[in-house]
XYZ file of C-alpha atoms in Angstrom:
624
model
C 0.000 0.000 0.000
C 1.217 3.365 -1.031
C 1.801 6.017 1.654
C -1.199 8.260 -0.029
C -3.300 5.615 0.094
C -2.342 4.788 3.759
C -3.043 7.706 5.216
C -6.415 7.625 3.122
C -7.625 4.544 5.187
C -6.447 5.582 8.668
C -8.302 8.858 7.869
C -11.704 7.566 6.687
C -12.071 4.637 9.152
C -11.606 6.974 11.556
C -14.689 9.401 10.156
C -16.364 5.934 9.244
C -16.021 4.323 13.070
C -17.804 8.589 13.985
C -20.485 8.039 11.513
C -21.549 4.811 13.175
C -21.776 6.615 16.648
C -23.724 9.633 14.951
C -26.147 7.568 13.320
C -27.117 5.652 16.637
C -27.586 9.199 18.037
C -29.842 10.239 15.354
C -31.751 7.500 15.884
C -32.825 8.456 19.074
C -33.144 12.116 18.217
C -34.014 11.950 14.521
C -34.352 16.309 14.987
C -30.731 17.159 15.154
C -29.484 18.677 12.379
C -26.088 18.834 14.017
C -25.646 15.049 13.470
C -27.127 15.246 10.282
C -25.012 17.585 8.901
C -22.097 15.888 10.649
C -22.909 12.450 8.943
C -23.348 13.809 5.586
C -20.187 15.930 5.942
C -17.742 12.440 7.031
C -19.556 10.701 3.776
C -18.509 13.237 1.225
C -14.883 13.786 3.051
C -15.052 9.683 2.343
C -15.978 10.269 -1.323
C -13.825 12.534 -2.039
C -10.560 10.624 -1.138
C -11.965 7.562 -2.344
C -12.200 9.395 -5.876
C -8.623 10.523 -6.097
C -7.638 6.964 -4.760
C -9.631 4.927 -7.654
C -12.314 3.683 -5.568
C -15.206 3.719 -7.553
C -17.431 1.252 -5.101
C -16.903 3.810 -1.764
C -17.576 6.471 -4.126
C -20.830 4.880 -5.423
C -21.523 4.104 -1.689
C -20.727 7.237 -0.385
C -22.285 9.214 -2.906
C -25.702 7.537 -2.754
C -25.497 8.171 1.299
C -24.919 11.940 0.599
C -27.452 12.227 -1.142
C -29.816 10.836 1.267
C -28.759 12.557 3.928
C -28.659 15.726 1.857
C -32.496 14.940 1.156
C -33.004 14.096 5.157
C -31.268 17.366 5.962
C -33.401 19.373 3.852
C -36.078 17.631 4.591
C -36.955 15.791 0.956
C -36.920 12.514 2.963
C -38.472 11.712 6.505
C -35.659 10.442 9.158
C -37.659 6.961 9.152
C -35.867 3.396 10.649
C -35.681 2.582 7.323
C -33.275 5.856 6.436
C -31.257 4.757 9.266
C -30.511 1.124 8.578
C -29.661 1.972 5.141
C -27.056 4.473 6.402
C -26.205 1.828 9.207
C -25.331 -0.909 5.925
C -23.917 2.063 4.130
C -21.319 2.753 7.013
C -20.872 -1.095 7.171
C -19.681 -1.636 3.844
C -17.253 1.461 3.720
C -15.578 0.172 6.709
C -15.244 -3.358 5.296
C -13.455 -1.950 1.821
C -11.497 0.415 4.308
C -10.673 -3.010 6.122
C -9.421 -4.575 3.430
C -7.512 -2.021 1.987
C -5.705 -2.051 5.431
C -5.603 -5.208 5.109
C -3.197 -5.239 1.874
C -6.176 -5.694 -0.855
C -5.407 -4.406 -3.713
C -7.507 -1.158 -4.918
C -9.156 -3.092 -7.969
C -9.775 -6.534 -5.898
C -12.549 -4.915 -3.657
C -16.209 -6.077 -4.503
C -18.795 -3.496 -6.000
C -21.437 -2.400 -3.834
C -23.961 -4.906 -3.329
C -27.345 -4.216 -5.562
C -29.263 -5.119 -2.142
C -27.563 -2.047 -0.262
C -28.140 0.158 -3.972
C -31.463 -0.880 -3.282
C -32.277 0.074 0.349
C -30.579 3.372 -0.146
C -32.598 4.331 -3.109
C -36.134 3.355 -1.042
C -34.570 5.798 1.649
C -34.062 8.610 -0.748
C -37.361 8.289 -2.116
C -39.179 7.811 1.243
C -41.595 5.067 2.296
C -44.866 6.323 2.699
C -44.390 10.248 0.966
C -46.524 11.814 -1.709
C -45.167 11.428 -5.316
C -41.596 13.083 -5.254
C -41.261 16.560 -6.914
C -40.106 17.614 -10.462
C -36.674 18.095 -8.509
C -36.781 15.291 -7.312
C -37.310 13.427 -10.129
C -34.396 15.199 -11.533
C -32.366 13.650 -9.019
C -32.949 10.209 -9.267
C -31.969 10.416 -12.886
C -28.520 12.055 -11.797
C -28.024 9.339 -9.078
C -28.614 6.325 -11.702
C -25.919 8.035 -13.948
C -23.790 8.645 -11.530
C -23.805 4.841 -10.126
C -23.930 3.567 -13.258
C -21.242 5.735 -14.457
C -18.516 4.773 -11.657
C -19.227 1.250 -12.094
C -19.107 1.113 -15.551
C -16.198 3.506 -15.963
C -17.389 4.720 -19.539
C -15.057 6.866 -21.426
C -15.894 10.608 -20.755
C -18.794 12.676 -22.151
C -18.108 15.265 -24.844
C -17.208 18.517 -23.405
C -20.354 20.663 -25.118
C -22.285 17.285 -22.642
C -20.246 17.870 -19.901
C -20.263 21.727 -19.746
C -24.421 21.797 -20.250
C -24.562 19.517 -17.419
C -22.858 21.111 -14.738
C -22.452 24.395 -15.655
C -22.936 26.173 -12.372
C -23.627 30.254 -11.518
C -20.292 31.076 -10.546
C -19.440 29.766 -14.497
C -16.773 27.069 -13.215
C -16.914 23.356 -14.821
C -16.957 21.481 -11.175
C -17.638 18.252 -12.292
C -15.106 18.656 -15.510
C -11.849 19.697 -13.148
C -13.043 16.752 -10.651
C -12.800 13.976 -13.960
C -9.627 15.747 -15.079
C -7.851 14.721 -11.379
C -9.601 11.727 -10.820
C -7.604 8.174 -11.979
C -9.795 6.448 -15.426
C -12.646 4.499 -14.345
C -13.434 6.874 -11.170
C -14.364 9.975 -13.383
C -18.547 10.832 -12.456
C -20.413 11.935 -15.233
C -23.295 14.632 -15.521
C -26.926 13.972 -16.604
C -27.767 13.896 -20.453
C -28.204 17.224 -22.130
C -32.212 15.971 -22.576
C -32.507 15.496 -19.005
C -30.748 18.930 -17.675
C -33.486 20.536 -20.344
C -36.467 18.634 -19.466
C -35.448 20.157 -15.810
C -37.791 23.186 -14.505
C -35.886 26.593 -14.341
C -36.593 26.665 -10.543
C -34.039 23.894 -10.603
C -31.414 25.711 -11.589
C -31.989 28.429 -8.727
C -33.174 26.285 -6.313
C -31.116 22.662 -6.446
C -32.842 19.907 -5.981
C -31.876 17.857 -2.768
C -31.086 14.475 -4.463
C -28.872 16.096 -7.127
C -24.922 15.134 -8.247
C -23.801 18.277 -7.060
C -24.782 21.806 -6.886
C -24.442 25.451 -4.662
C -25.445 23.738 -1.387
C -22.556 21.023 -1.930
C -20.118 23.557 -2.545
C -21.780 25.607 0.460
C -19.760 22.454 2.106
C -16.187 23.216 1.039
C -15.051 26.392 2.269
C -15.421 24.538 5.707
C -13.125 21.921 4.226
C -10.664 24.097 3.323
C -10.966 26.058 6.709
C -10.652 22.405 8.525
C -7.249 21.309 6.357
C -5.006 23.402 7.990
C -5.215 22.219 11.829
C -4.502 18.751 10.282
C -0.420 20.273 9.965
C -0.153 20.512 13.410
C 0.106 16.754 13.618
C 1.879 14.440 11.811
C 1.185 10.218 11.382
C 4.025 8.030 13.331
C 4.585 4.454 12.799
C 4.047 2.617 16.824
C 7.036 0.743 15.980
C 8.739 4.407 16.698
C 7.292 4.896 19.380
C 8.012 2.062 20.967
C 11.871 2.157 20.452
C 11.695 5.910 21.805
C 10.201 4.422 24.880
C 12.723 2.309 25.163
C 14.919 4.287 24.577
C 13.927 7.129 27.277
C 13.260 4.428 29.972
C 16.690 3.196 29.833
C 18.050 6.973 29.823
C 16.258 7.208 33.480
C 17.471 4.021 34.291
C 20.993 5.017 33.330
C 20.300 8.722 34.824
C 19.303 6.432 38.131
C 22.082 4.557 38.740
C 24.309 7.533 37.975
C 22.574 9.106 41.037
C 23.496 6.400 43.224
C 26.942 6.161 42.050
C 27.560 9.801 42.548
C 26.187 9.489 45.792
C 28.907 6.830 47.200
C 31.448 8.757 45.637
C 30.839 12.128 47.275
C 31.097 9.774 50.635
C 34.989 10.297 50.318
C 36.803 13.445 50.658
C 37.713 15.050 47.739
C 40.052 18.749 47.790
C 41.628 21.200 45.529
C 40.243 20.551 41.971
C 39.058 17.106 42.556
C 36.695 18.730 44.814
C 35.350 21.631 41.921
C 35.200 18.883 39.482
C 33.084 16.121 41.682
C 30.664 19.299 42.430
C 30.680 20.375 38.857
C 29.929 16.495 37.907
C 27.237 16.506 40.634
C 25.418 19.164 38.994
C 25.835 17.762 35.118
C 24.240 14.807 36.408
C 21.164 16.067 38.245
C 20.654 18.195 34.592
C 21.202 15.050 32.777
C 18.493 13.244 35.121
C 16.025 16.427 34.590
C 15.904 16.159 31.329
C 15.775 12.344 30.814
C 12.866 12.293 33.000
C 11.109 14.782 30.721
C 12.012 13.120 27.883
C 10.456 9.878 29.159
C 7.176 11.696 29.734
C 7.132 13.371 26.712
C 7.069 10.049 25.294
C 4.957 8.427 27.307
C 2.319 11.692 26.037
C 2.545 10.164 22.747
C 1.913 6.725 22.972
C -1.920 7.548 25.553
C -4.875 7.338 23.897
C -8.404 7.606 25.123
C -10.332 4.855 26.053
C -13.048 6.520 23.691
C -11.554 5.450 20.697
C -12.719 1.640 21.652
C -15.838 2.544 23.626
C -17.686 4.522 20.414
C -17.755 0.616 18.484
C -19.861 -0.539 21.303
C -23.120 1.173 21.047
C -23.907 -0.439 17.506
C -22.415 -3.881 18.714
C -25.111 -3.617 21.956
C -27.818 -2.384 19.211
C -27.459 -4.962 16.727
C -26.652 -8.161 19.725
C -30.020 -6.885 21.408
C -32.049 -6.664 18.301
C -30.993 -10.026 17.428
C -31.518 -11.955 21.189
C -34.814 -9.981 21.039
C -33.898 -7.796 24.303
C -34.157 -4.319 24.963
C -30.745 -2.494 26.118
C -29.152 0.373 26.119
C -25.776 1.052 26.652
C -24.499 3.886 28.638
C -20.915 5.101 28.329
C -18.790 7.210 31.149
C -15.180 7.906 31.343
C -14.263 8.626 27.482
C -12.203 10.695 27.672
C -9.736 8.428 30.323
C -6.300 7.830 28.773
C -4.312 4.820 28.772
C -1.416 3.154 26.457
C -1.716 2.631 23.400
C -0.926 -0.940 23.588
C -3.425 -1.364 26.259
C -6.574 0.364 23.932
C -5.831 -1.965 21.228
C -5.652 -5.269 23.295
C -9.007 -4.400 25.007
C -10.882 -4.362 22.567
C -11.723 -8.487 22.484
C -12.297 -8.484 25.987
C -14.856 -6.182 26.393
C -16.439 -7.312 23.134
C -16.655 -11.077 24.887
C -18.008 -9.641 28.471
C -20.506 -7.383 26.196
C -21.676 -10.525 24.501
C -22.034 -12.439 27.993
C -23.718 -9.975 29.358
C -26.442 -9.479 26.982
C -27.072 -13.422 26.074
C -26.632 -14.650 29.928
C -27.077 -11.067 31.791
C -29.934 -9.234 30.736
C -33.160 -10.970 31.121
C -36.002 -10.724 28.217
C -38.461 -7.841 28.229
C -40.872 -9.943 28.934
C -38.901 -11.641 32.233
C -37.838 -8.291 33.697
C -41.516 -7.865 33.805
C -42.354 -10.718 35.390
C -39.826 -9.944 37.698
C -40.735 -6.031 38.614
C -38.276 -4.820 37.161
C -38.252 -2.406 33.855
C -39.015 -4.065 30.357
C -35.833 -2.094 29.216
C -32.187 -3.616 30.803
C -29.013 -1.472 30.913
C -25.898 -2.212 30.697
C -23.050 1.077 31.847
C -19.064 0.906 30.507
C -17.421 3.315 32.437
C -13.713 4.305 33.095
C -11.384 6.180 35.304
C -8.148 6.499 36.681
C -7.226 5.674 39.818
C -3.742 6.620 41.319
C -1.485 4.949 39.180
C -4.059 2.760 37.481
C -6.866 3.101 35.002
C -10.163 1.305 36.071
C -12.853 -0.199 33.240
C -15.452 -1.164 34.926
C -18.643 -3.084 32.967
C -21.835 -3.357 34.891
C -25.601 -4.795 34.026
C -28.692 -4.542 35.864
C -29.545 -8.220 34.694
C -30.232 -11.491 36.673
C -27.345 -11.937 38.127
C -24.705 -15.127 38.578
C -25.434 -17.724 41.142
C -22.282 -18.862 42.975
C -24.037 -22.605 43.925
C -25.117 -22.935 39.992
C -21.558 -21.965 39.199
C -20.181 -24.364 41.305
C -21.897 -26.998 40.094
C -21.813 -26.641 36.302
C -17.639 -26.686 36.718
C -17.948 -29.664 39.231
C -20.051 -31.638 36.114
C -17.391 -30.652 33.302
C -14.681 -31.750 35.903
C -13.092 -28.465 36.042
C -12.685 -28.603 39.791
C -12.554 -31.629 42.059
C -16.389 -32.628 43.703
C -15.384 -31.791 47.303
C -13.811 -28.148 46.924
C -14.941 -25.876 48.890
C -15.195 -22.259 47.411
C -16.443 -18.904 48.438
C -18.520 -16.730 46.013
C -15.747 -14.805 44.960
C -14.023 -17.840 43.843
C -17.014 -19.355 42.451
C -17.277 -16.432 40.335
C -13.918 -16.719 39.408
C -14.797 -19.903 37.472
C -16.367 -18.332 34.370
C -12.702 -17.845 33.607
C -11.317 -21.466 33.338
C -11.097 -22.344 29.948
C -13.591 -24.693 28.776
C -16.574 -23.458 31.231
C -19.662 -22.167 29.969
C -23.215 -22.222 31.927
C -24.853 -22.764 28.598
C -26.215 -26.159 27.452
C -26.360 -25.349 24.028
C -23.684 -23.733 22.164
C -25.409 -20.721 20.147
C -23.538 -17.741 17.814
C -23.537 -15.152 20.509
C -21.682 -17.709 23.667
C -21.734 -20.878 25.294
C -18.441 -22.462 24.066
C -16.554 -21.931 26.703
C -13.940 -19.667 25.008
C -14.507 -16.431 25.818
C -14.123 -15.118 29.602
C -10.693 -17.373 29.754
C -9.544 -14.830 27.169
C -10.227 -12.164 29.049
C -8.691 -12.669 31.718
C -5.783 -13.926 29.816
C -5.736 -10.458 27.694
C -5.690 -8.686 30.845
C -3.235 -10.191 33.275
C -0.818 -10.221 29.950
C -1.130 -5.992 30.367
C -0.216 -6.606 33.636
C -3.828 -6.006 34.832
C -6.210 -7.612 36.992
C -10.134 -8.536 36.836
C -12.401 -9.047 39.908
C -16.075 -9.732 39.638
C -19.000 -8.633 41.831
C -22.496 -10.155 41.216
C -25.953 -10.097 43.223
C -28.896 -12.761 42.250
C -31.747 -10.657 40.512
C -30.009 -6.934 40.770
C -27.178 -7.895 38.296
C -23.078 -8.297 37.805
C -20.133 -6.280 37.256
C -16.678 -6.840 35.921
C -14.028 -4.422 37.302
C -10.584 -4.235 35.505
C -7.608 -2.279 36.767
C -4.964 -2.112 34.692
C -1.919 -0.021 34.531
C -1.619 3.273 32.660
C 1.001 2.334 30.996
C 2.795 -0.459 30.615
C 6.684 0.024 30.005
C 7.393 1.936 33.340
C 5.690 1.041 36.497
C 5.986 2.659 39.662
C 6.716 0.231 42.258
C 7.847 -0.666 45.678
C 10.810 -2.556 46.509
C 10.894 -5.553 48.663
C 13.426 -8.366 49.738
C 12.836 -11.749 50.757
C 14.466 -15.165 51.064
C 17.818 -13.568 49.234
C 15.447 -12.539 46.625
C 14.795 -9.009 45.154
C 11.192 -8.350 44.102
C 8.638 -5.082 43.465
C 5.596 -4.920 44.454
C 3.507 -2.248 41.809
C 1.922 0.366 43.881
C -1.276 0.514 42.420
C -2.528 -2.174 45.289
C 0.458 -1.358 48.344
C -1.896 0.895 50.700
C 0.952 1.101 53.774
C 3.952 -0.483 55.531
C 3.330 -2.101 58.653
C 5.156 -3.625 61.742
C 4.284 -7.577 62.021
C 4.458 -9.126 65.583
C 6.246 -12.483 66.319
C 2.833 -14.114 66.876
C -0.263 -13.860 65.039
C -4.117 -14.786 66.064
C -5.118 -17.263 64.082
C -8.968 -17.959 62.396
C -9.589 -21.423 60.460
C -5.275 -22.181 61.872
C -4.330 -18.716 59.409
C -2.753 -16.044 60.848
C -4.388 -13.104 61.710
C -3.421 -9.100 62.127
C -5.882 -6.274 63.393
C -5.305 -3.850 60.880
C -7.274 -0.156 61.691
C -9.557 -1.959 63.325
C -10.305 -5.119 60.790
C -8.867 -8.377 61.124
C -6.847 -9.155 57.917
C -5.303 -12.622 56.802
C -1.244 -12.743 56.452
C 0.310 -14.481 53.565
C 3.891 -14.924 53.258
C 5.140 -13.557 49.810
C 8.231 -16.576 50.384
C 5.631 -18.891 50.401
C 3.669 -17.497 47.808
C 6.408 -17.256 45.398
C 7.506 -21.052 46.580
C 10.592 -19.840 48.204
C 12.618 -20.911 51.290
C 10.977 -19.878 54.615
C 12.604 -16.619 56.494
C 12.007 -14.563 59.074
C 9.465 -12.030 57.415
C 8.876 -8.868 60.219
C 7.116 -6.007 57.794
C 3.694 -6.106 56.398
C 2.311 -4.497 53.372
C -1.243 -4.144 53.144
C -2.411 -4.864 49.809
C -5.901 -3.256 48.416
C -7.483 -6.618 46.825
C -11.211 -7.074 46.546
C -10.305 -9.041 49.794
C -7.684 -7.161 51.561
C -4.988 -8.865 53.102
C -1.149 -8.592 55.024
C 1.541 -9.013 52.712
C 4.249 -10.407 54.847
C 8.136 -9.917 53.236
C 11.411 -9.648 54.831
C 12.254 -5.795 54.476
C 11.504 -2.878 52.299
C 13.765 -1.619 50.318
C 12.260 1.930 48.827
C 10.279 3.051 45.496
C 11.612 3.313 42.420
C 9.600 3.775 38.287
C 10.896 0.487 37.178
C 11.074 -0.117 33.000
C 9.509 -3.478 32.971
C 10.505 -6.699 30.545
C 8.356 -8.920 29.920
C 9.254 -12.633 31.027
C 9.013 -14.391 27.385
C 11.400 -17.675 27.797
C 9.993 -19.135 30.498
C 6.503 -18.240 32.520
C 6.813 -18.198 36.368
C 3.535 -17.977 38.405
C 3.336 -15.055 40.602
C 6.061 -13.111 38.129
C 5.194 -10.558 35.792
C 8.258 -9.232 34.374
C 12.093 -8.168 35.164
C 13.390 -5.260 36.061
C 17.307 -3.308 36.881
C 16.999 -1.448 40.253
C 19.134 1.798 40.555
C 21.972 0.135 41.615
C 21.640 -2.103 38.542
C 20.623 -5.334 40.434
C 17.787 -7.650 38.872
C 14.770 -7.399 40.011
C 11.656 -9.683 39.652
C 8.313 -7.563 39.358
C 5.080 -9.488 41.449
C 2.066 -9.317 38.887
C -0.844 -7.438 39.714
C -3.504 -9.782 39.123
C -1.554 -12.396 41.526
C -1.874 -9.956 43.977
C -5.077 -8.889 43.691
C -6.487 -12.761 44.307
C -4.348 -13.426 47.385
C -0.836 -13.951 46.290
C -2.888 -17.601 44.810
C -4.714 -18.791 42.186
C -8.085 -18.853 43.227
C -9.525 -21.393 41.651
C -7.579 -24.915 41.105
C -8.340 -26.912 38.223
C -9.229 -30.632 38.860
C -6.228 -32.897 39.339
C-alpha cells in the first residue's frame, strides 16, 4: 500500500467508526441537524478521497449516502428506521473496503457495492410512505442512476459541449469537468444527459434539488473543508514501531540517569580537595541536569503513545444495538469515562475483551423484556461501561442490571465438566472466578452469541498479559459487574521494593496501601494467621511462600488493596523506584510478571498485579 493511500484509510475509518456513533444518536433524536449535517459531511470527506484513490465502489456508496442525507437534511426525505438502517449498511460496507484495503487488498480486488444495499438506499431517498416526489426530485434520481452507473461502468468521458451543459454552475466554473480531469480512469462521475438537464424546470437551476450530483449547497460544504485542512499540519502520522523504540529508549536513559545518582552518591562519601573537589561538584550538577531532562524526555514520550479509552468505547453502542435486536432484548448502553487515557498498547488489546463480556452480558445477563416484567423490574435492561483512573491505574469497569450469577449454579456446572474436584470448597468470589477457566460455559447449548466456553478465559488472559487484573462482583436478581484495573502504561511502572528469602522483588503500587510492623505471633482464624489492621482483622500471607521460596524470618507487612484485603508479609523494604519493565518471554513463572534493573543495577523480579489482587494464589484450582 502506497503512503497516499495509507493515510487515506487511517483517515476515513476513523470518520467511518464517527459516523456509526452519529447515526445511533440520530436515531434516538431523529431532529438534530447537528448530526445530520455531521454524517453527511464524514460521507462526502469519504468520497472525495476515495475518488482521487480509484475507488469507484466507496464512491458509489458514499455518494448515494450523501445524497440521502442531503435529502433528510433538507427535509426531501423523513428520518424513518428505514433511512437509518440503510445508512447503518452504508457505514458497514465502507468500513469493510477500508478493512481490506488495510488489510493489503489491492484497490481493484474490492467487490462493488452490493445491488441489495443500492437498493435500500434508493427506497430511503425516495421515502416510504411520501406523496409522489417533486419535479426536482425526479431530476435527481436520474442524476443518481448516472452517476452509479457511471462509476461502475467507468465509460469513457462525455463530450465537453455534454459535460459543460450539465454542470455548468452560476459562478461559471466546470466542477464536475476539473473533478474527472484529477480523478484516476474508471473513477471519473459523469453529468446527466443534455435531454434530461433541459427537461429540468428553471426553478431547478436556482433552487437545487436535494437528491442532485452536485450543486451550490454542496459547494456551500467546502469552504469549511478548506478552513478544517489546515489544523490537520499541526500533527503528523508516526509508525508505533517508533514509538516504541523511543520508549525504550527514554526508559533506559532514566534508568541510566538512576544509577548515575546512586553512584555519585557513594562517591561524594569520600573526601575530595583542591580541583578534585570543583570537578566532583561540577559532575554533581551535570548529572542532576542530565536526570532532569531524561525524565522529561520519558514523559514526553509516554504523552505520545496515551490514547483515550473513547476510541474503543464509540464501536460498542452499535455492537449492543445490533446483539439486542438479534436476542430480542431491549438495552441500552451507557458510556462514562471517554475521555480516560491509557497506552496505546493497552486500547488496542481491550478491545476483544470487552467485546466477549458485552456478549455475555447481553445473552446470559440481561433478562427478556418480557422476564424483567415478570420480575418487577423495567421491560428495558441497561448495561453502563465506564472508566477512570485511579492513582497509578486506570479502572474499566462493565456493569448490568440483569439477573445476576449464582455462585451454587456456578459451582456446580464446573464440578459436572470436571473443572474442579467434587469436594472443593469455594467462596462466592471464587465461584465467580470460574467463568474464567477455559472450557466453562453455563450454557447447554452452544449458540452464535456464547456458550463455548472460550470467551471469559480470554479475558482474563488479555488482561493479566497488560499486567492487569479482573475481579467480579455479582448479586442474584439486581445484576453483575466486571471491574478491571490495569496499569496506565505499561513500560514503566511505579513500584515498591521488597526483599525476601535472598530474593529481590517489586511490588507495583497501584494495590500497596501502607507499611506495617508484624508481631512475632499472630491470632489465628480457620489455623491462618491473623493481624488487626485499623480496626479489621486481615489474613497474612507470606510472599516466600507465595512465590515457593525458602521460609525466612518475614517482620514487615504491606497491606495490599485486593477485593479481599490482606497482610503481605516480606522480609524488608527496600524503597520506590519507576521500574522499565521486561516482559518474562522464555519461560513463565507464576506469581512473576516481568524483570526489572533497580538503581543500583541489580535484577529485580516484578510481582504481577492480578496475583496480587487474588491473594498472592490462584483462586480457583483446576481438577487434578
Amino acid at each position: 500500500m502506497d503512503d497516499m493511500l495509507k493515510d487515506f484509510v487511517v483517515e476515513a475509518m476513523d470518520l467511518a467508526v464517527n459516523v456509526e456513533e452519529h447515526l445511533l444518536r440520530l436515531e434516538r433524536d431523529p431532529d438534530n441537524k447537528e448530526t445530520l449535517n455531521a454524517v453527511f459531511r464524514s460521507f462526502h470527506t469519504i468520497k472525495g478521497g476515495a475518488g482521487f484513490m480509484g475507488l469507484p465502489a466507496l464512491v458509489a456508496a458514499c455518494h448515494l449516502t450523501e445524497n440521502l442525507f442531503d435529502a433528510l437534511r433538507t427535509g426531501a426525505a423523513p428520518v424513518t428506521p428505514i433511512a437509518i438502517e440503510a445508512a447503518l449498511q452504508a457505514s458497514g460496507f465502507v468500513a469493510d473496503q477500508l478493512t481490506e484495503l488495510a488489510n493489503g487488498a489491492a484497490p481493484e480486488s474490492l467487490p462493488a457495492m452490493p445491488e441489495e444495499l443500492e437498493h435500500i438506499l434508493t427506497n430511503a431517498i425516495e421515502g416510504k410512505g411520501m406523496d409522489a416526489p417533486a419535479p426536482a426530485a425526479a431530476v435527481a434520481e436520474v442524476a443518481v442512476a448516472v452517476a452509479v452507473a457511471q462509476v461502475a461502468e467507468a465509460p469513457a468521458a462525455a463530450t465537453a459541449s455534454t459535460t459543460a451543459m450539465a454542470t455548468a454552475s452560476a459562478d461559471g466554473l466546470d466542477w464536475e469537468g476539473m473533478y474527472n480531469a484529477v480523478v484516476p480512469a474508471g473513477s471519473q462521475v459523469a453529468a446527466a444527459p443534455v435531454s434530461a438537464v433541459a427537461a429540468a424546470p428553471a426553478a431547478v437551476a436556482a433552487k437545487p434539488a436535494a437528491k442532485a450530483w452536485d450543486g451550490a449547497e454542496r459547494r456551500e460544504e467546502r469552504p469549511e473543508v478548506r478552513h478544517a485542512a489546515p489544523v490537520k499540519e499541526d500533527s503528523i502520522r508516526v509508525d508505533a514501531v517508533k514509538l516504541d523504540a523511543l520508549l525504550e529508549v527514554a526508559g533506559e536513559s532514566v534508568q541510566a540517569a538512576n544509577q548515575a545518582a546512586v553512584l555519585l552518591e557513594r562517591l561524594l562519601q569520600f573526601k575530595f580537595e583542591g580541583q578534585a573537589a570543583t570537578l566532583m561538584a561540577t559532575l554533581a550538577e551535570t548529572l542532576e541536569r542530565a536526570s532532569r531532562y531524561s525524565t522529561e524526555l520519558q514523559r514526553a514520550t509516554l504523552a505520545t503513545r496515551m490514547q483515550p479509552v473513547g476510541r474503543l468505547f464509540q464501536k460498542f453502542p452499535r455492537l449492543v444495538r445490533e446483539l439486542a435486536k438479534d436476542l430480542g432484548k431491549d438495552v441500552e448502553l451507557t458510556i462514562e469515562g471517554a475521555e480516560t487515557e491509557v497506552d496505546r498498547v493497552v486500547v488496542d488489546s481491550l478491545y476483544d475483551p470487552l467485546v466477549h463480556m458485552l456478549r455475555n452480558s447481553l445473552d446470559h445477563g440481561v433478562e427478556s423484556p418480557e422476564a424483567r416484567l415478570a420480575a418487577g423490574k423495567p421491560a428495558k435492561s441497561y448495561i453502563s461501561l465506564k472508566a477512570w483512573q485511579e492513582a497509578n491505574s486506570v479502572m474499566i469497569v462493565l456493569q448490568d442490571d440483569g439477573k445476576g450469577m449464582d455462585p451454587v449454579f456456578l459451582r456446580s456446572k464446573a464440578q459436572q465438566k470436571g473443572l474442579i474436584s467434587e469436594n472443593a470448597q469455594l467462596s462466592n468470589d471464587e465461584c465467580f472466578q470460574l467463568v474464567f477457566l477455559p472450557g466453562f460455559s453455563t450454557k447447554e447449548v452452544a449458540s452464535s452469541v456464547s456458550g463455548r466456553g472460550v470467551g471469559m478465559d480470554v479475558v482474563k488472559t488479555a488482561v493479566e498479559k497488560n499486567r492487569g487484573a479482573i475481579h467480579i462482583e455479582s448479586a442474584l436478581g439486581k445484576g453483575t459487574k466486571f471491574a478491571i484495573r490495569l496499569p496506565i502504561e505499561l513500560s514503566i511502572v511505579p513500584t515498591m521494593l521488597v526483599s525476601t528469602s535472598g530474593a529481590a522483588l517489586a511490588l507495583p503500587m497501584a494495590v500497596v496501601q501502607r507499611v506495617v510492623e508484624l508481631p512475632e505471633t499472630f491470632m489465628e482464624v480457620g489455623g491462618a494467621p491473623v493481624l488487626k489492621d485499623q480496626g479489621r482483622p486481615l489474613p497474612v500471607r507470606s510472599l516466600a511462600g507465595a512465590l515457593g521460596y525458602e521460609s525466612c524470618s518475614e517482620r514487615v507487612g504491606i497491606v495490599v488493596a485486593a477485593p479481599q484485603p490482606y497482610i503481605l508479609a516480606v522480609e524488608a523494604v527496600d524503597g520506590t523506584a519507576d521500574l522499565v519493565i521486561k516482559p518474562m518471554t522464555a519461560i513463565t513463572v507464576e506469581g512473576i510478571t516481568g524483570t526489572a534493573r533497580s538503581a543500583e543495577g541489580e535484577l529485580v523480579l516484578v510481582v504481577g498485579l492480578s496475583f496480587l489482587m487474588d491473594g498472592c494464589r490462584s483462586s480457583v484450582r483446576l481438577a487434578a
